[in-house]
mmCIF file of C-alpha atoms in Angstrom:
data_model
loop_
_atom_site.group_PDB
_atom_site.id
_atom_site.type_symbol
_atom_site.label_atom_id
_atom_site.label_comp_id
_atom_site.label_asym_id
_atom_site.label_seq_id
_atom_site.Cartn_x
_atom_site.Cartn_y
_atom_site.Cartn_z
ATOM 1 C CA MET A 1 118.498 24.095 100.112
ATOM 2 C CA GLY A 2 119.934 27.553 99.376
ATOM 3 C CA VAL A 3 121.467 30.152 101.631
ATOM 4 C CA ALA A 4 118.872 32.090 103.590
ATOM 5 C CA SER A 5 118.740 35.867 103.273
ATOM 6 C CA SER A 6 119.222 37.996 106.362
ATOM 7 C CA ALA A 7 115.490 38.822 106.339
ATOM 8 C CA GLU A 8 114.643 35.126 106.308
ATOM 9 C CA ARG A 9 117.126 34.445 109.133
ATOM 10 C CA LEU A 10 115.623 37.299 111.183
ATOM 11 C CA LYS A 11 112.121 35.957 110.599
ATOM 12 C CA PHE A 12 113.296 32.479 111.627
ATOM 13 C CA ALA A 13 115.012 33.880 114.750
ATOM 14 C CA LYS A 14 111.803 35.673 115.761
ATOM 15 C CA LEU A 15 109.873 32.450 115.236
ATOM 16 C CA ILE A 16 112.313 30.567 117.487
ATOM 17 C CA VAL A 17 112.049 33.262 120.182
ATOM 18 C CA GLY A 18 108.271 33.085 120.004
ATOM 19 C CA ILE A 19 108.283 29.314 120.260
ATOM 20 C CA SER A 20 110.686 29.429 123.195
ATOM 21 C CA VAL A 21 108.422 31.833 125.077
ATOM 22 C CA VAL A 22 105.380 29.637 124.389
ATOM 23 C CA VAL A 23 107.288 26.571 125.587
ATOM 24 C CA SER A 24 108.485 28.483 128.659
ATOM 25 C CA VAL A 25 104.907 29.424 129.499
ATOM 26 C CA ALA A 26 103.750 25.855 128.974
ATOM 27 C CA LEU A 27 106.487 24.514 131.226
ATOM 28 C CA GLY A 28 105.810 27.102 133.902
ATOM 29 C CA VAL A 29 109.115 28.943 133.490
ATOM 30 C CA VAL A 30 107.137 32.102 132.781
ATOM 31 C CA ALA A 31 103.672 32.388 134.302
ATOM 32 C CA PRO A 32 100.728 32.694 131.905
ATOM 33 C CA ALA A 33 98.638 35.869 131.754
ATOM 34 C CA GLN A 34 95.832 34.185 133.662
ATOM 35 C CA ALA A 35 98.046 33.462 136.661
ATOM 36 C CA GLU A 36 97.071 34.956 139.968
ATOM 37 C CA GLY A 37 99.176 37.673 141.505
ATOM 38 C CA SER A 38 100.973 40.686 140.163
ATOM 39 C CA PHE A 39 102.545 38.884 137.199
ATOM 40 C CA GLY A 40 99.159 38.197 135.599
ATOM 41 C CA ARG A 41 97.817 41.682 136.280
ATOM 42 C CA ALA A 42 101.040 43.363 135.206
ATOM 43 C CA GLU A 43 101.199 41.281 132.046
ATOM 44 C CA LYS A 44 97.614 42.258 131.178
ATOM 45 C CA LEU A 45 98.495 45.934 131.324
ATOM 46 C CA ARG A 46 101.697 45.405 129.332
ATOM 47 C CA ARG A 47 99.741 43.461 126.703
ATOM 48 C CA LEU A 48 97.022 46.143 126.568
ATOM 49 C CA ASP A 49 99.606 48.885 126.073
ATOM 50 C CA ILE A 50 101.471 46.950 123.386
ATOM 51 C CA MET A 51 98.255 46.004 121.582
ATOM 52 C CA LEU A 52 97.146 49.640 121.458
ATOM 53 C CA MET A 53 100.592 50.845 120.394
ATOM 54 C CA VAL A 54 101.007 48.262 117.610
ATOM 55 C CA THR A 55 97.487 48.650 116.270
ATOM 56 C CA SER A 56 97.741 52.458 116.374
ATOM 57 C CA LEU A 57 100.853 52.183 114.205
ATOM 58 C CA ARG A 58 99.059 49.786 111.888
ATOM 59 C CA CYS A 59 96.064 52.127 111.586
ATOM 60 C CA ARG A 60 98.078 55.329 111.146
ATOM 61 C CA THR A 61 97.641 55.380 107.364
ATOM 62 C CA THR A 62 93.857 54.997 107.542
ATOM 63 C CA SER A 63 91.108 57.521 108.116
ATOM 64 C CA ASP A 64 90.913 56.102 111.651
ATOM 65 C CA ASN A 65 94.473 56.997 112.648
ATOM 66 C CA PHE A 66 94.467 56.939 116.457
ATOM 67 C CA ASN A 67 98.047 57.849 117.302
ATOM 68 C CA VAL A 68 96.836 60.985 119.112
ATOM 69 C CA GLU A 69 94.398 58.897 121.170
ATOM 70 C CA TYR A 70 97.109 56.345 121.948
ATOM 71 C CA ASP A 71 99.501 59.105 123.041
ATOM 72 C CA SER A 72 96.777 60.470 125.310
ATOM 73 C CA PHE A 73 96.175 56.985 126.755
ATOM 74 C CA ALA A 74 99.892 56.419 127.362
ATOM 75 C CA THR A 75 100.297 59.843 128.972
ATOM 76 C CA SER A 76 97.188 59.486 131.140
ATOM 77 C CA HIS A 77 98.234 56.069 132.405
ATOM 78 C CA LEU A 78 102.009 56.429 132.442
ATOM 79 C CA SER A 79 102.172 55.721 136.169
ATOM 80 C CA GLU A 80 100.061 52.534 135.980
ATOM 81 C CA LEU A 81 101.875 51.281 132.871
ATOM 82 C CA ASN A 82 105.317 51.920 134.378
ATOM 83 C CA GLN A 83 104.296 50.284 137.652
ATOM 84 C CA ALA A 84 103.037 47.212 135.787
ATOM 85 C CA ASN A 85 106.241 47.046 133.755
ATOM 86 C CA ASP A 86 108.332 47.225 136.948
ATOM 87 C CA GLU A 87 106.230 44.487 138.585
ATOM 88 C CA LEU A 88 106.566 42.287 135.532
ATOM 89 C CA ARG A 89 110.337 42.786 135.467
ATOM 90 C CA ARG A 90 110.612 41.955 139.209
ATOM 91 C CA ASP A 91 108.501 38.836 138.857
ATOM 92 C CA LEU A 92 110.567 37.727 135.872
ATOM 93 C CA ALA A 93 113.749 38.358 137.891
ATOM 94 C CA ASN A 94 112.395 35.998 140.559
ATOM 95 C CA GLN A 95 111.842 33.347 137.905
ATOM 96 C CA VAL A 96 114.848 33.723 135.606
ATOM 97 C CA GLY A 97 117.260 35.851 137.644
ATOM 98 C CA SER A 98 117.908 39.558 137.524
ATOM 99 C CA ALA A 99 120.448 39.254 134.697
ATOM 100 C CA GLY A 100 117.896 37.548 132.436
ATOM 101 C CA SER A 101 114.806 39.523 133.406
ATOM 102 C CA ALA A 102 115.294 42.369 130.915
ATOM 103 C CA ARG A 103 115.882 39.905 128.110
ATOM 104 C CA ALA A 104 112.856 37.832 129.142
ATOM 105 C CA LEU A 105 110.681 40.963 129.227
ATOM 106 C CA ASP A 106 111.935 41.958 125.775
ATOM 107 C CA ARG A 107 111.077 38.493 124.448
ATOM 108 C CA ILE A 108 107.606 38.544 125.975
ATOM 109 C CA SER A 109 106.998 42.062 124.646
ATOM 110 C CA THR A 110 108.120 41.021 121.153
ATOM 111 C CA VAL A 111 105.762 38.053 121.168
ATOM 112 C CA MET A 112 102.930 40.335 122.311
ATOM 113 C CA ALA A 113 103.697 42.896 119.588
ATOM 114 C CA ASN A 114 103.906 40.223 116.907
ATOM 115 C CA ALA A 115 100.496 38.916 117.939
ATOM 116 C CA TYR A 116 98.945 42.259 116.916
ATOM 117 C CA GLY A 117 101.064 42.918 113.821
ATOM 118 C CA GLN A 118 98.137 42.027 111.576
ATOM 119 C CA GLY A 119 95.688 43.997 113.710
ATOM 120 C CA HIS A 120 93.330 43.236 116.549
ATOM 121 C CA PRO A 121 91.491 39.920 116.079
ATOM 122 C CA TRP A 122 87.996 41.386 116.317
ATOM 123 C CA LEU A 123 88.189 45.200 116.464
ATOM 124 C CA ASN A 124 88.842 47.382 113.435
ATOM 125 C CA CYS A 125 90.729 50.688 113.396
ATOM 126 C CA HIS A 126 87.573 52.766 113.916
ATOM 127 C CA GLU A 127 86.554 50.732 116.961
ATOM 128 C CA LEU A 128 90.089 50.772 118.381
ATOM 129 C CA LYS A 129 90.212 54.556 118.017
ATOM 130 C CA SER A 130 87.018 54.902 120.033
ATOM 131 C CA VAL A 131 88.169 52.408 122.672
ATOM 132 C CA THR A 132 91.539 54.137 123.039
ATOM 133 C CA ARG A 133 89.886 57.546 123.393
ATOM 134 C CA ASP A 134 87.658 56.117 126.154
ATOM 135 C CA LEU A 135 90.581 54.415 127.896
ATOM 136 C CA ALA A 136 92.509 57.677 128.040
ATOM 137 C CA GLN A 137 89.688 59.018 130.214
ATOM 138 C CA VAL A 138 89.175 56.132 132.656
ATOM 139 C CA GLN A 139 90.627 56.213 136.142
ATOM 140 C CA GLY A 140 92.329 53.484 138.121
ATOM 141 C CA ARG A 141 94.403 50.434 137.463
ATOM 142 C CA SER A 142 91.572 48.019 138.193
ATOM 143 C CA THR A 143 89.521 49.606 135.401
ATOM 144 C CA LEU A 144 92.443 49.229 133.009
ATOM 145 C CA GLU A 145 92.807 45.576 134.031
ATOM 146 C CA GLU A 146 89.098 45.016 133.422
ATOM 147 C CA ALA A 147 89.401 46.673 130.007
ATOM 148 C CA ALA A 148 92.407 44.467 129.230
ATOM 149 C CA ASP A 149 90.386 41.351 130.107
ATOM 150 C CA GLN A 150 87.649 42.438 127.706
ATOM 151 C CA LEU A 151 89.813 43.770 124.872
ATOM 152 C CA LEU A 152 92.323 40.937 124.908
ATOM 153 C CA GLY A 153 89.733 38.210 125.326
ATOM 154 C CA ASP A 154 88.049 36.160 122.651
ATOM 155 C CA GLY A 155 85.642 38.880 121.540
ATOM 156 C CA ARG A 156 82.502 37.294 122.871
ATOM 157 C CA THR A 157 82.024 40.213 125.256
ATOM 158 C CA VAL A 158 80.546 42.683 122.810
ATOM 159 C CA GLU A 159 79.675 45.330 125.402
ATOM 160 C CA LEU A 160 82.764 46.808 127.006
ATOM 161 C CA ALA A 161 81.758 47.125 130.649
ATOM 162 C CA TYR A 162 84.690 49.404 131.554
ATOM 163 C CA ALA A 163 83.193 52.101 129.330
ATOM 164 C CA ARG A 164 80.419 52.655 131.871
ATOM 165 C CA ARG A 165 82.939 53.917 134.449
#
């Protein structure tokens, strides 16, 4: 077995971090997204934001570049997204201590981002552009949470109910 390159070591380190987060979720150290309470709702919004950000970066070289739509979404919902991030950090501090909460949030965010590195599992760039444009216009955190449930789900919900609001 040869000496691993720094890129290979980084890839391996990311894999280990991802596995550790999955194990932590499985063991209840970090609550899963479906958990009741603010952690689950806050995590949904964090995941939605990261999914849109990562996929907008992935789609930026296509004819369906939606960076402008993502920026509009992030600006329109800055308050809700920041509030969710703060809630998630507080809930993590209760679970892993205040000193480890920032690191835990970084790990969770990295795992979320990596999950969308190859794109959304069932929406293409054109569809994501349209969804992001619509989301920039919706009002209220509960609507964003509903959209997150639909967009981050298994794709069986073809009609996006939040779009009717």
